[in-house]
Amino acid sequence: MNKEILKKYARLAVRTGVNVQPGQLLVIRASVKDSEFIEYCVEEAYKAGAGSVMVNWSDENITHMSYEYQSLETLCEIPDWMEEKTKWEHEKKCCYLSVASGTPGLMADIDQEKMRKSMIANMMKMQKYQAYTMNNMGQWSVVALPNPRWAKRVFPDKTEEEAVDALWSAILTSVRVTEDNDPIEEWKKHDERLASHCDILNAHQFKALHFKNSKGTDLTVNLVKNHIWVGGGCRTPEGVFFNPNMPTEECFCMPDRNNVNGKVFASKPLNYSGKVIENFWFEFKDGVVVDYGAEKGEEAIKTLLETDEGSKHIGEVALISYDSPISNLNILFFNTLFDENASCHLALGRCYPENVEGGIEMDEQQLAEVGGNSSMNHVDFMFGTADMSVTGIKEDGTEVTVFADGNFVI
Ligand code: ZN
Ligand code: ZN
């Protein structure tokens, strides 16, 4: 990719994504393979006034080797300094930029139990620090870069070089970066559009949404009382505006964890902990997954559901028109950051407290009382289709068509 486009994308990630403030600490999580892009991000952050920038480098092949060669005991041993480091970053009121470029399915050959147990050990130790980003206490943002293996997965018929170019082009289209535009201005307009959609949904205060399509999905999702639809950028308690996901096309809300009923069929594969799950479905009763199936990767679903009680309930429902820029590319990215923005989705696991009035100040118990879900997981899966209908049901039983033939009609 040419230098100028890379710099433009880095500028967008730093200014519009994480929006680092003067004097602030920026922590970047990235792959060693993306060092050129990261260098541009660091430079842009200092130009924006960042106090300091720290980069946490990783390499997915080395991560794979850790799972392959380390004993389970060693994998579950999370050093105290790791906790101390995170605590220190939060006390410093840092912001986080993650640059994702992982290979989907890379961990497919790793023993599922080993992976599950070490992930749980990690989450148990670090769980109390998740609230920082989940509650938007500091800015955070995720952007993606292609890598050759990921590109070949998305475009198997192209040569490696052509595949990388094609994935670059798809990513740049999704994040609204072109040779001759100002993507920062584009994102201002985009954020305003998403906000206006959320305003309409918030004014309706639907009691429930009913989803139906020809795939077999027939699902009623109740929403918590005083819910807040959120889309596009967010604000920290200090009022700093940032975009957590680039790209983003969704308006999302908080379902009632105990009031989801019916069957839902996934419309895209899910890449979960390095395994690809295909053609799967869930059946819900009173909010709990009571049955499920998959053509491929059923074991990984079991792992996911058995993580904790909250993993069997949903914490997020998101609406995205089928006719959206990412969906129109008609590409399966095998990466949730992109695929979730091409399609309506649900997330098994924890809710976003910002989706209910006063949610940010609630503890886990209070959130549970209003119907919010808690879990160590938050795993999105896609179920939107071109023929999806969504009906909003109001408190008095009145019905409003929200989606017809896959798209917003309100
Ligand atoms: Zn979402
Ligand atoms: Zn989600």
mmCIF file of C-alpha atoms and ligand atoms in Angstrom:
data_model
loop_
_atom_site.group_PDB
_atom_site.id
_atom_site.type_symbol
_atom_site.label_atom_id
_atom_site.label_comp_id
_atom_site.label_asym_id
_atom_site.label_seq_id
_atom_site.Cartn_x
_atom_site.Cartn_y
_atom_site.Cartn_z
ATOM 1 C CA MET A 1 0.000 0.000 0.000
ATOM 2 C CA ASN A 2 1.326 3.443 -0.840
ATOM 3 C CA LYS A 3 2.734 5.580 1.932
ATOM 4 C CA GLU A 4 0.270 8.447 1.556
ATOM 5 C CA ILE A 5 -2.801 6.214 1.933
ATOM 6 C CA LEU A 6 -1.209 4.455 4.919
ATOM 7 C CA LYS A 7 -0.560 7.826 6.563
ATOM 8 C CA LYS A 8 -4.123 8.959 5.832
ATOM 9 C CA TYR A 9 -5.496 5.789 7.440
ATOM 10 C CA ALA A 10 -3.174 6.198 10.457
ATOM 11 C CA ARG A 11 -4.359 9.790 10.855
ATOM 12 C CA LEU A 12 -8.001 8.635 10.759
ATOM 13 C CA ALA A 13 -7.334 5.921 13.375
ATOM 14 C CA VAL A 14 -5.589 8.353 15.724
ATOM 15 C CA ARG A 15 -7.781 11.452 15.274
ATOM 16 C CA THR A 16 -11.269 10.016 14.596
ATOM 17 C CA GLY A 17 -10.834 6.537 16.085
ATOM 18 C CA VAL A 18 -9.144 6.878 19.438
ATOM 19 C CA ASN A 19 -8.939 10.705 19.422
ATOM 20 C CA VAL A 20 -5.920 10.935 21.728
ATOM 21 C CA GLN A 21 -5.954 14.105 23.832
ATOM 22 C CA PRO A 22 -3.084 16.489 24.674
ATOM 23 C CA GLY A 23 -0.873 14.964 27.368
ATOM 24 C CA GLN A 24 -2.681 11.601 27.280
ATOM 25 C CA LEU A 25 -1.049 8.157 27.285
ATOM 26 C CA LEU A 26 -1.877 6.089 24.180
ATOM 27 C CA VAL A 27 -1.399 2.313 24.338
ATOM 28 C CA ILE A 28 -1.290 0.600 20.933
ATOM 29 C CA ARG A 29 -1.749 -3.165 20.523
ATOM 30 C CA ALA A 30 -0.355 -4.389 17.229
ATOM 31 C CA SER A 31 1.392 -7.094 15.289
ATOM 32 C CA VAL A 32 5.123 -6.768 14.597
ATOM 33 C CA LYS A 33 4.243 -7.266 10.939
ATOM 34 C CA ASP A 34 2.452 -3.904 10.862
ATOM 35 C CA SER A 35 5.362 -1.803 12.110
ATOM 36 C CA GLU A 36 5.295 0.736 9.257
ATOM 37 C CA PHE A 37 1.640 1.607 9.870
ATOM 38 C CA ILE A 38 2.224 1.728 13.640
ATOM 39 C CA GLU A 39 5.126 4.129 13.157
ATOM 40 C CA TYR A 40 2.751 6.492 11.310
ATOM 41 C CA CYS A 41 0.160 6.126 14.090
ATOM 42 C CA VAL A 42 2.738 6.948 16.780
ATOM 43 C CA GLU A 43 3.936 10.005 14.859
ATOM 44 C CA GLU A 44 0.363 11.202 14.301
ATOM 45 C CA ALA A 45 -0.417 10.698 18.016
ATOM 46 C CA TYR A 46 2.527 12.873 19.055
ATOM 47 C CA LYS A 47 1.436 15.497 16.517
ATOM 48 C CA ALA A 48 -2.000 15.404 18.174
ATOM 49 C CA GLY A 49 -0.297 16.144 21.502
ATOM 50 C CA ALA A 50 -0.087 12.666 23.076
ATOM 51 C CA GLY A 51 1.978 12.697 26.291
ATOM 52 C CA SER A 52 3.427 9.260 25.542
ATOM 53 C CA VAL A 53 2.743 6.314 23.294
ATOM 54 C CA MET A 54 3.438 2.702 24.290
ATOM 55 C CA VAL A 55 3.211 -0.164 21.809
ATOM 56 C CA ASN A 56 2.415 -3.716 22.941
ATOM 57 C CA TRP A 57 3.795 -5.851 20.118
ATOM 58 C CA SER A 58 2.666 -9.372 19.404
ATOM 59 C CA ASP A 59 3.079 -12.001 16.710
ATOM 60 C CA GLU A 60 0.295 -14.475 15.965
ATOM 61 C CA ASN A 61 2.695 -17.300 15.074
ATOM 62 C CA ILE A 62 4.378 -16.943 18.458
ATOM 63 C CA THR A 63 0.969 -16.834 20.156
ATOM 64 C CA HIS A 64 0.146 -20.054 18.316
ATOM 65 C CA MET A 65 3.380 -21.619 19.564
ATOM 66 C CA SER A 66 2.512 -20.652 23.160
ATOM 67 C CA TYR A 67 -0.742 -22.607 22.914
ATOM 68 C CA GLU A 68 0.977 -25.476 21.138
ATOM 69 C CA TYR A 69 4.028 -25.976 23.331
ATOM 70 C CA GLN A 70 3.275 -24.539 26.781
ATOM 71 C CA SER A 71 1.683 -26.736 29.410
ATOM 72 C CA LEU A 72 -1.824 -25.833 30.525
ATOM 73 C CA GLU A 73 -0.392 -24.942 33.923
ATOM 74 C CA THR A 74 2.050 -22.452 32.399
ATOM 75 C CA LEU A 75 -0.640 -20.998 30.143
ATOM 76 C CA CYS A 76 -2.917 -20.405 33.153
ATOM 77 C CA GLU A 77 -0.203 -18.626 35.109
ATOM 78 C CA ILE A 78 -0.964 -14.938 34.549
ATOM 79 C CA PRO A 79 1.810 -12.847 36.127
ATOM 80 C CA ASP A 80 0.855 -10.148 38.633
ATOM 81 C CA TRP A 81 2.807 -7.543 36.701
ATOM 82 C CA MET A 82 0.330 -7.896 33.855
ATOM 83 C CA GLU A 83 -2.469 -6.878 36.201
ATOM 84 C CA GLU A 84 -0.310 -4.081 37.670
ATOM 85 C CA LYS A 85 0.433 -2.764 34.204
ATOM 86 C CA THR A 86 -3.244 -2.554 33.248
ATOM 87 C CA LYS A 87 -4.083 -0.919 36.581
ATOM 88 C CA TRP A 88 -1.368 1.672 36.040
ATOM 89 C CA GLU A 89 -2.616 2.430 32.506
ATOM 90 C CA HIS A 90 -6.141 2.992 33.816
ATOM 91 C CA GLU A 91 -4.937 5.237 36.639
ATOM 92 C CA LYS A 92 -3.123 7.261 33.969
ATOM 93 C CA LYS A 93 -6.465 7.553 32.105
ATOM 94 C CA CYS A 94 -4.936 6.082 28.961
ATOM 95 C CA CYS A 95 -6.610 5.373 25.641
ATOM 96 C CA TYR A 96 -6.247 2.179 23.579
ATOM 97 C CA LEU A 97 -5.804 1.648 19.862
ATOM 98 C CA SER A 98 -5.890 -1.956 18.661
ATOM 99 C CA VAL A 99 -4.666 -2.720 15.163
ATOM 100 C CA ALA A 100 -6.072 -6.101 14.198
ATOM 101 C CA SER A 101 -4.583 -8.178 11.375
ATOM 102 C CA GLY A 102 -4.991 -11.739 12.610
ATOM 103 C CA THR A 103 -5.463 -14.827 10.440
ATOM 104 C CA PRO A 104 -8.970 -16.322 10.818
ATOM 105 C CA GLY A 105 -8.850 -19.947 11.912
ATOM 106 C CA LEU A 106 -5.151 -19.837 12.854
ATOM 107 C CA MET A 107 -5.803 -21.677 16.134
ATOM 108 C CA ALA A 108 -7.971 -24.392 14.521
ATOM 109 C CA ASP A 109 -5.469 -27.154 15.371
ATOM 110 C CA ILE A 110 -5.075 -26.173 19.038
ATOM 111 C CA ASP A 111 -6.716 -28.389 21.661
ATOM 112 C CA GLN A 112 -10.077 -26.778 22.481
ATOM 113 C CA GLU A 113 -9.985 -27.565 26.218
ATOM 114 C CA LYS A 114 -6.471 -26.190 26.633
ATOM 115 C CA MET A 115 -7.490 -23.022 24.898
ATOM 116 C CA ARG A 116 -10.716 -22.644 26.870
ATOM 117 C CA LYS A 117 -9.077 -23.162 30.263
ATOM 118 C CA SER A 118 -6.241 -20.739 29.605
ATOM 119 C CA MET A 119 -8.625 -18.125 28.235
ATOM 120 C CA ILE A 120 -10.801 -18.438 31.344
ATOM 121 C CA ALA A 121 -7.743 -18.107 33.620
ATOM 122 C CA ASN A 122 -6.767 -14.953 31.771
ATOM 123 C CA MET A 123 -10.270 -13.495 31.876
ATOM 124 C CA MET A 124 -10.682 -14.278 35.603
ATOM 125 C CA LYS A 125 -7.552 -12.324 36.421
ATOM 126 C CA MET A 126 -8.282 -9.397 34.126
ATOM 127 C CA GLN A 127 -12.097 -9.227 34.344
ATOM 128 C CA LYS A 128 -12.253 -6.276 36.724
ATOM 129 C CA TYR A 129 -10.331 -4.178 34.207
ATOM 130 C CA GLN A 130 -12.775 -4.778 31.377
ATOM 131 C CA ALA A 131 -15.131 -2.112 32.724
ATOM 132 C CA TYR A 132 -12.678 0.609 31.683
ATOM 133 C CA THR A 133 -13.344 0.084 27.994
ATOM 134 C CA MET A 134 -16.821 -1.516 28.294
ATOM 135 C CA ASN A 135 -18.036 1.636 30.124
ATOM 136 C CA ASN A 136 -16.058 3.995 27.875
ATOM 137 C CA MET A 137 -14.096 5.391 30.836
ATOM 138 C CA GLY A 138 -11.280 6.106 28.363
ATOM 139 C CA GLN A 139 -11.284 6.176 24.567
ATOM 140 C CA TRP A 140 -10.608 2.977 22.655
ATOM 141 C CA SER A 141 -10.666 2.012 19.017
ATOM 142 C CA VAL A 142 -10.115 -1.009 16.792
ATOM 143 C CA VAL A 143 -8.945 -0.759 13.177
ATOM 144 C CA ALA A 144 -7.730 -3.523 10.866
ATOM 145 C CA LEU A 145 -4.927 -4.123 8.388
ATOM 146 C CA PRO A 146 -4.721 -6.997 5.902
ATOM 147 C CA ASN A 147 -2.240 -9.844 6.172
ATOM 148 C CA PRO A 148 -1.452 -12.303 3.346
ATOM 149 C CA ARG A 149 -2.994 -15.398 4.972
ATOM 150 C CA TRP A 150 -6.167 -13.527 5.928
ATOM 151 C CA ALA A 151 -6.348 -12.108 2.378
ATOM 152 C CA LYS A 152 -6.014 -15.585 0.833
ATOM 153 C CA ARG A 153 -8.808 -16.824 3.077
ATOM 154 C CA VAL A 154 -11.100 -14.048 1.812
ATOM 155 C CA PHE A 155 -9.985 -14.314 -1.841
ATOM 156 C CA PRO A 156 -8.818 -17.922 -2.328
ATOM 157 C CA ASP A 157 -8.800 -17.674 -6.137
ATOM 158 C CA LYS A 158 -6.414 -14.733 -6.320
ATOM 159 C CA THR A 159 -2.619 -14.788 -6.037
ATOM 160 C CA GLU A 160 -1.305 -13.693 -2.650
ATOM 161 C CA GLU A 161 -0.360 -10.266 -3.958
ATOM 162 C CA GLU A 162 -3.717 -9.708 -5.669
ATOM 163 C CA ALA A 163 -5.544 -10.961 -2.591
ATOM 164 C CA VAL A 164 -3.744 -8.498 -0.311
ATOM 165 C CA ASP A 165 -4.526 -5.644 -2.715
ATOM 166 C CA ALA A 166 -8.186 -6.693 -2.856
ATOM 167 C CA LEU A 167 -8.434 -6.893 0.947
ATOM 168 C CA TRP A 168 -6.753 -3.501 1.285
ATOM 169 C CA SER A 169 -9.268 -2.030 -1.105
ATOM 170 C CA ALA A 170 -12.200 -3.607 0.781
ATOM 171 C CA ILE A 171 -10.908 -2.354 4.140
ATOM 172 C CA LEU A 172 -10.338 1.176 2.834
ATOM 173 C CA THR A 173 -13.839 1.277 1.274
ATOM 174 C CA SER A 174 -15.307 0.115 4.584
ATOM 175 C CA VAL A 175 -13.529 2.841 6.573
ATOM 176 C CA ARG A 176 -14.260 5.500 3.929
ATOM 177 C CA VAL A 177 -10.662 6.245 2.929
ATOM 178 C CA THR A 178 -10.078 7.142 -0.738
ATOM 179 C CA GLU A 179 -7.117 8.751 -2.564
ATOM 180 C CA ASP A 180 -8.783 12.148 -2.816
ATOM 181 C CA ASN A 181 -11.183 12.487 0.116
ATOM 182 C CA ASP A 182 -10.935 13.743 3.681
ATOM 183 C CA PRO A 183 -11.999 10.650 5.657
ATOM 184 C CA ILE A 184 -12.178 12.639 8.909
ATOM 185 C CA GLU A 185 -14.927 14.836 7.362
ATOM 186 C CA GLU A 186 -16.662 11.735 5.915
ATOM 187 C CA TRP A 187 -16.786 10.203 9.383
ATOM 188 C CA LYS A 188 -18.334 13.336 10.891
ATOM 189 C CA LYS A 189 -21.248 13.005 8.446
ATOM 190 C CA HIS A 190 -21.468 9.251 8.948
ATOM 191 C CA ASP A 191 -21.607 9.609 12.768
ATOM 192 C CA GLU A 192 -24.433 12.153 12.394
ATOM 193 C CA ARG A 193 -26.442 9.754 10.183
ATOM 194 C CA LEU A 194 -26.114 6.904 12.677
ATOM 195 C CA ALA A 195 -27.076 9.175 15.558
ATOM 196 C CA SER A 196 -30.280 10.251 13.794
ATOM 197 C CA HIS A 197 -31.293 6.608 13.270
ATOM 198 C CA CYS A 198 -30.784 5.915 16.961
ATOM 199 C CA ASP A 199 -32.879 8.986 17.851
ATOM 200 C CA ILE A 200 -35.865 7.557 15.932
ATOM 201 C CA LEU A 201 -35.560 4.153 17.632
ATOM 202 C CA ASN A 202 -35.148 5.756 21.056
ATOM 203 C CA ALA A 203 -38.307 7.814 20.569
ATOM 204 C CA HIS A 204 -40.299 4.598 19.877
ATOM 205 C CA GLN A 205 -39.056 2.808 23.061
ATOM 206 C CA PHE A 206 -40.170 -0.575 21.689
ATOM 207 C CA LYS A 207 -40.979 -3.282 24.208
ATOM 208 C CA ALA A 208 -39.759 -5.981 21.831
ATOM 209 C CA LEU A 209 -38.458 -6.624 18.326
ATOM 210 C CA HIS A 210 -39.692 -9.542 16.245
ATOM 211 C CA PHE A 211 -37.234 -10.898 13.633
ATOM 212 C CA LYS A 212 -38.351 -13.168 10.800
ATOM 213 C CA ASN A 213 -36.807 -14.463 7.572
ATOM 214 C CA SER A 214 -36.901 -17.403 5.156
ATOM 215 C CA LYS A 215 -33.803 -19.016 6.715
ATOM 216 C CA GLY A 216 -36.027 -20.005 9.603
ATOM 217 C CA THR A 217 -35.305 -17.198 12.047
ATOM 218 C CA ASP A 218 -38.384 -16.419 14.130
ATOM 219 C CA LEU A 219 -37.165 -14.637 17.217
ATOM 220 C CA THR A 220 -38.641 -12.162 19.666
ATOM 221 C CA VAL A 221 -36.127 -10.056 21.556
ATOM 222 C CA ASN A 222 -37.486 -7.940 24.398
ATOM 223 C CA LEU A 223 -35.562 -4.768 25.127
ATOM 224 C CA VAL A 224 -34.886 -3.496 28.650
ATOM 225 C CA LYS A 225 -36.995 -0.564 29.898
ATOM 226 C CA ASN A 226 -35.445 2.893 29.338
ATOM 227 C CA HIS A 227 -33.051 1.446 26.807
ATOM 228 C CA ILE A 228 -30.797 3.632 24.698
ATOM 229 C CA TRP A 229 -29.918 2.798 21.096
ATOM 230 C CA VAL A 230 -26.321 3.752 20.385
ATOM 231 C CA GLY A 231 -24.500 4.023 17.069
ATOM 232 C CA GLY A 232 -21.305 5.520 15.703
ATOM 233 C CA GLY A 233 -19.089 7.430 18.102
ATOM 234 C CA CYS A 234 -19.232 7.524 21.911
ATOM 235 C CA ARG A 235 -18.114 9.937 24.612
ATOM 236 C CA THR A 236 -15.985 9.374 27.716
ATOM 237 C CA PRO A 237 -17.267 10.822 31.026
ATOM 238 C CA GLU A 238 -15.044 13.853 30.242
ATOM 239 C CA GLY A 239 -16.886 14.282 26.932
ATOM 240 C CA VAL A 240 -14.131 13.142 24.561
ATOM 241 C CA PHE A 241 -15.731 11.826 21.350
ATOM 242 C CA PHE A 242 -14.239 8.664 19.807
ATOM 243 C CA ASN A 243 -15.149 5.818 17.428
ATOM 244 C CA PRO A 244 -14.624 2.387 19.040
ATOM 245 C CA ASN A 245 -15.011 0.437 15.803
ATOM 246 C CA MET A 246 -13.758 1.391 12.389
ATOM 247 C CA PRO A 247 -15.726 0.515 10.352
ATOM 248 C CA THR A 248 -19.110 0.779 12.067
ATOM 249 C CA GLU A 249 -22.598 0.737 10.565
ATOM 250 C CA GLU A 250 -24.677 -0.472 13.502
ATOM 251 C CA CYS A 251 -27.286 0.864 15.916
ATOM 252 C CA PHE A 252 -27.192 -1.425 18.946
ATOM 253 C CA CYS A 253 -29.252 -1.851 22.102
ATOM 254 C CA MET A 254 -29.666 -3.877 25.315
ATOM 255 C CA PRO A 255 -31.927 -6.944 25.167
ATOM 256 C CA ASP A 256 -33.675 -8.214 28.310
ATOM 257 C CA ARG A 257 -31.416 -11.149 29.279
ATOM 258 C CA ASN A 258 -34.443 -13.190 30.452
ATOM 259 C CA ASN A 259 -36.835 -12.390 27.663
ATOM 260 C CA VAL A 260 -35.622 -13.713 24.326
ATOM 261 C CA ASN A 261 -37.675 -16.459 22.689
ATOM 262 C CA GLY A 262 -37.571 -18.415 19.454
ATOM 263 C CA LYS A 263 -35.026 -19.623 16.958
ATOM 264 C CA VAL A 264 -32.260 -17.738 15.203
ATOM 265 C CA PHE A 265 -30.171 -18.941 12.258
ATOM 266 C CA ALA A 266 -26.752 -17.397 11.675
ATOM 267 C CA SER A 267 -26.275 -15.887 8.218
ATOM 268 C CA LYS A 268 -22.455 -15.820 8.261
ATOM 269 C CA PRO A 269 -19.731 -18.029 9.734
ATOM 270 C CA LEU A 270 -18.253 -16.983 13.061
ATOM 271 C CA ASN A 271 -14.537 -16.931 13.799
ATOM 272 C CA TYR A 272 -14.390 -17.666 17.542
ATOM 273 C CA SER A 273 -11.074 -18.117 19.385
ATOM 274 C CA GLY A 274 -9.364 -19.067 16.142
ATOM 275 C CA LYS A 275 -12.035 -21.600 15.066
ATOM 276 C CA VAL A 276 -14.549 -21.044 12.288
ATOM 277 C CA ILE A 277 -18.149 -22.023 13.113
ATOM 278 C CA GLU A 278 -20.459 -22.493 10.113
ATOM 279 C CA ASN A 279 -24.218 -22.768 9.514
ATOM 280 C CA PHE A 280 -25.264 -22.669 13.139
ATOM 281 C CA TRP A 281 -28.444 -21.877 15.017
ATOM 282 C CA PHE A 282 -29.642 -21.240 18.570
ATOM 283 C CA GLU A 283 -32.985 -21.744 20.221
ATOM 284 C CA PHE A 284 -33.855 -19.446 23.116
ATOM 285 C CA LYS A 285 -36.409 -19.866 25.856
ATOM 286 C CA ASP A 286 -36.836 -17.149 28.494
ATOM 287 C CA GLY A 287 -33.511 -15.703 27.408
ATOM 288 C CA VAL A 288 -31.450 -18.905 27.706
ATOM 289 C CA VAL A 289 -29.966 -20.940 24.861
ATOM 290 C CA VAL A 290 -31.806 -24.262 25.281
ATOM 291 C CA ASP A 291 -30.627 -25.903 22.056
ATOM 292 C CA TYR A 292 -28.132 -25.270 19.275
ATOM 293 C CA GLY A 293 -26.506 -26.887 16.274
ATOM 294 C CA ALA A 294 -23.807 -26.238 13.680
ATOM 295 C CA GLU A 295 -22.626 -27.890 10.470
ATOM 296 C CA LYS A 296 -19.051 -27.082 11.415
ATOM 297 C CA GLY A 297 -17.395 -26.061 14.696
ATOM 298 C CA GLU A 298 -20.127 -27.243 17.101
ATOM 299 C CA GLU A 299 -17.451 -27.931 19.751
ATOM 300 C CA ALA A 300 -16.445 -24.260 19.734
ATOM 301 C CA ILE A 301 -20.090 -23.263 20.417
ATOM 302 C CA LYS A 302 -20.099 -25.593 23.409
ATOM 303 C CA THR A 303 -16.905 -23.965 24.708
ATOM 304 C CA LEU A 304 -18.421 -20.543 24.244
ATOM 305 C CA LEU A 305 -21.737 -21.381 25.978
ATOM 306 C CA GLU A 306 -20.053 -23.128 28.895
ATOM 307 C CA THR A 307 -17.704 -20.258 29.745
ATOM 308 C CA ASP A 308 -20.156 -18.955 32.366
ATOM 309 C CA GLU A 309 -23.905 -18.507 32.937
ATOM 310 C CA GLY A 310 -24.007 -15.181 31.064
ATOM 311 C CA SER A 311 -22.605 -16.787 27.911
ATOM 312 C CA LYS A 312 -25.946 -18.544 27.395
ATOM 313 C CA HIS A 313 -27.800 -15.204 27.271
ATOM 314 C CA ILE A 314 -27.523 -12.299 24.881
ATOM 315 C CA GLY A 315 -26.219 -8.858 25.820
ATOM 316 C CA GLU A 316 -26.555 -6.984 22.549
ATOM 317 C CA VAL A 317 -28.929 -6.679 19.612
ATOM 318 C CA ALA A 318 -27.811 -4.621 16.603
ATOM 319 C CA LEU A 319 -29.619 -3.397 13.489
ATOM 320 C CA ILE A 320 -27.800 -2.824 10.201
ATOM 321 C CA SER A 321 -29.449 -2.333 6.836
ATOM 322 C CA TYR A 322 -28.624 -5.085 4.351
ATOM 323 C CA ASP A 323 -27.975 -2.299 1.857
ATOM 324 C CA SER A 324 -24.848 -0.890 3.565
ATOM 325 C CA PRO A 325 -21.339 -0.188 2.154
ATOM 326 C CA ILE A 326 -19.778 -3.278 3.748
ATOM 327 C CA SER A 327 -22.689 -5.536 2.906
ATOM 328 C CA ASN A 328 -22.612 -4.249 -0.697
ATOM 329 C CA LEU A 329 -18.991 -5.361 -1.077
ATOM 330 C CA ASN A 330 -20.448 -8.852 -0.784
ATOM 331 C CA ILE A 331 -17.314 -10.218 0.838
ATOM 332 C CA LEU A 332 -17.070 -12.529 3.790
ATOM 333 C CA PHE A 333 -14.153 -11.139 5.806
ATOM 334 C CA PHE A 334 -14.036 -13.936 8.433
ATOM 335 C CA ASN A 335 -13.487 -11.059 10.862
ATOM 336 C CA THR A 336 -16.234 -9.815 13.177
ATOM 337 C CA LEU A 337 -15.152 -6.166 12.974
ATOM 338 C CA PHE A 338 -16.258 -6.186 9.316
ATOM 339 C CA ASP A 339 -18.818 -8.976 9.084
ATOM 340 C CA GLU A 340 -20.838 -7.713 12.053
ATOM 341 C CA ASN A 341 -21.217 -4.414 10.225
ATOM 342 C CA ALA A 342 -22.607 -6.124 7.150
ATOM 343 C CA SER A 343 -25.504 -7.712 8.970
ATOM 344 C CA CYS A 344 -27.927 -7.537 11.902
ATOM 345 C CA HIS A 345 -26.305 -9.316 14.841
ATOM 346 C CA LEU A 346 -26.730 -10.526 18.398
ATOM 347 C CA ALA A 347 -23.988 -10.992 20.975
ATOM 348 C CA LEU A 348 -23.822 -13.816 23.463
ATOM 349 C CA GLY A 349 -22.398 -12.496 26.717
ATOM 350 C CA ARG A 350 -22.124 -9.189 28.475
ATOM 351 C CA CYS A 351 -24.185 -6.127 27.661
ATOM 352 C CA TYR A 352 -22.999 -2.568 27.138
ATOM 353 C CA PRO A 353 -24.122 -0.553 30.217
ATOM 354 C CA GLU A 354 -24.390 2.600 28.068
ATOM 355 C CA ASN A 355 -27.484 0.988 26.458
ATOM 356 C CA VAL A 356 -29.718 1.718 29.455
ATOM 357 C CA GLU A 357 -30.413 4.953 31.330
ATOM 358 C CA GLY A 358 -28.031 5.228 34.295
ATOM 359 C CA GLY A 359 -26.330 1.967 33.255
ATOM 360 C CA ILE A 360 -22.778 3.296 33.534
ATOM 361 C CA GLU A 361 -23.281 3.900 37.283
ATOM 362 C CA MET A 362 -24.900 0.485 37.927
ATOM 363 C CA ASP A 363 -23.060 -2.442 39.475
ATOM 364 C CA GLU A 364 -23.515 -5.981 38.140
ATOM 365 C CA GLN A 365 -26.441 -6.668 40.493
ATOM 366 C CA GLN A 366 -28.320 -3.513 39.482
ATOM 367 C CA LEU A 367 -27.708 -4.234 35.803
ATOM 368 C CA ALA A 368 -29.101 -7.738 36.252
ATOM 369 C CA GLU A 369 -32.211 -6.274 37.910
ATOM 370 C CA VAL A 370 -33.024 -4.193 34.824
ATOM 371 C CA GLY A 371 -32.311 -7.151 32.516
ATOM 372 C CA GLY A 372 -28.686 -6.475 31.526
ATOM 373 C CA ASN A 373 -26.416 -9.477 31.066
ATOM 374 C CA SER A 374 -22.975 -10.036 32.632
ATOM 375 C CA SER A 375 -20.372 -12.471 31.327
ATOM 376 C CA MET A 376 -16.690 -12.824 30.593
ATOM 377 C CA ASN A 377 -17.665 -13.209 26.931
ATOM 378 C CA HIS A 378 -19.072 -10.859 24.369
ATOM 379 C CA VAL A 379 -19.295 -12.733 21.071
ATOM 380 C CA ASP A 380 -21.203 -11.275 18.126
ATOM 381 C CA PHE A 381 -22.824 -13.472 15.520
ATOM 382 C CA MET A 382 -24.559 -12.379 12.345
ATOM 383 C CA PHE A 383 -28.115 -13.267 11.370
ATOM 384 C CA GLY A 384 -29.297 -10.458 9.044
ATOM 385 C CA THR A 385 -30.427 -11.394 5.517
ATOM 386 C CA ALA A 386 -31.814 -9.642 2.425
ATOM 387 C CA ASP A 387 -35.344 -10.780 3.336
ATOM 388 C CA MET A 388 -35.238 -9.994 7.071
ATOM 389 C CA SER A 389 -38.320 -8.325 8.512
ATOM 390 C CA VAL A 390 -38.200 -6.605 11.875
ATOM 391 C CA THR A 391 -41.356 -5.507 13.662
ATOM 392 C CA GLY A 392 -41.233 -3.217 16.666
ATOM 393 C CA ILE A 393 -43.850 -4.001 19.324
ATOM 394 C CA LYS A 394 -44.789 -1.165 21.644
ATOM 395 C CA GLU A 395 -45.862 -1.413 25.288
ATOM 396 C CA ASP A 396 -49.578 -1.126 24.249
ATOM 397 C CA GLY A 397 -49.213 -3.848 21.594
ATOM 398 C CA THR A 398 -49.031 -1.478 18.601
ATOM 399 C CA GLU A 399 -46.759 -2.802 15.870
ATOM 400 C CA VAL A 400 -44.399 -0.718 13.730
ATOM 401 C CA THR A 401 -42.438 -2.089 10.745
ATOM 402 C CA VAL A 402 -38.766 -1.310 11.403
ATOM 403 C CA PHE A 403 -37.170 -3.420 8.649
ATOM 404 C CA ALA A 404 -38.669 -4.716 5.424
ATOM 405 C CA ASP A 405 -36.613 -6.795 2.967
ATOM 406 C CA GLY A 406 -33.485 -6.409 5.047
ATOM 407 C CA ASN A 407 -33.488 -2.614 5.312
ATOM 408 C CA PHE A 408 -34.583 0.136 7.694
ATOM 409 C CA VAL A 409 -37.941 1.593 6.719
ATOM 410 C CA ILE A 410 -38.475 3.983 9.617
HETATM 411 ZN ZN ZN B 1 -22.525 -4.773 17.675
HETATM 412 ZN ZN ZN B 2 -20.980 -6.695 19.930
#
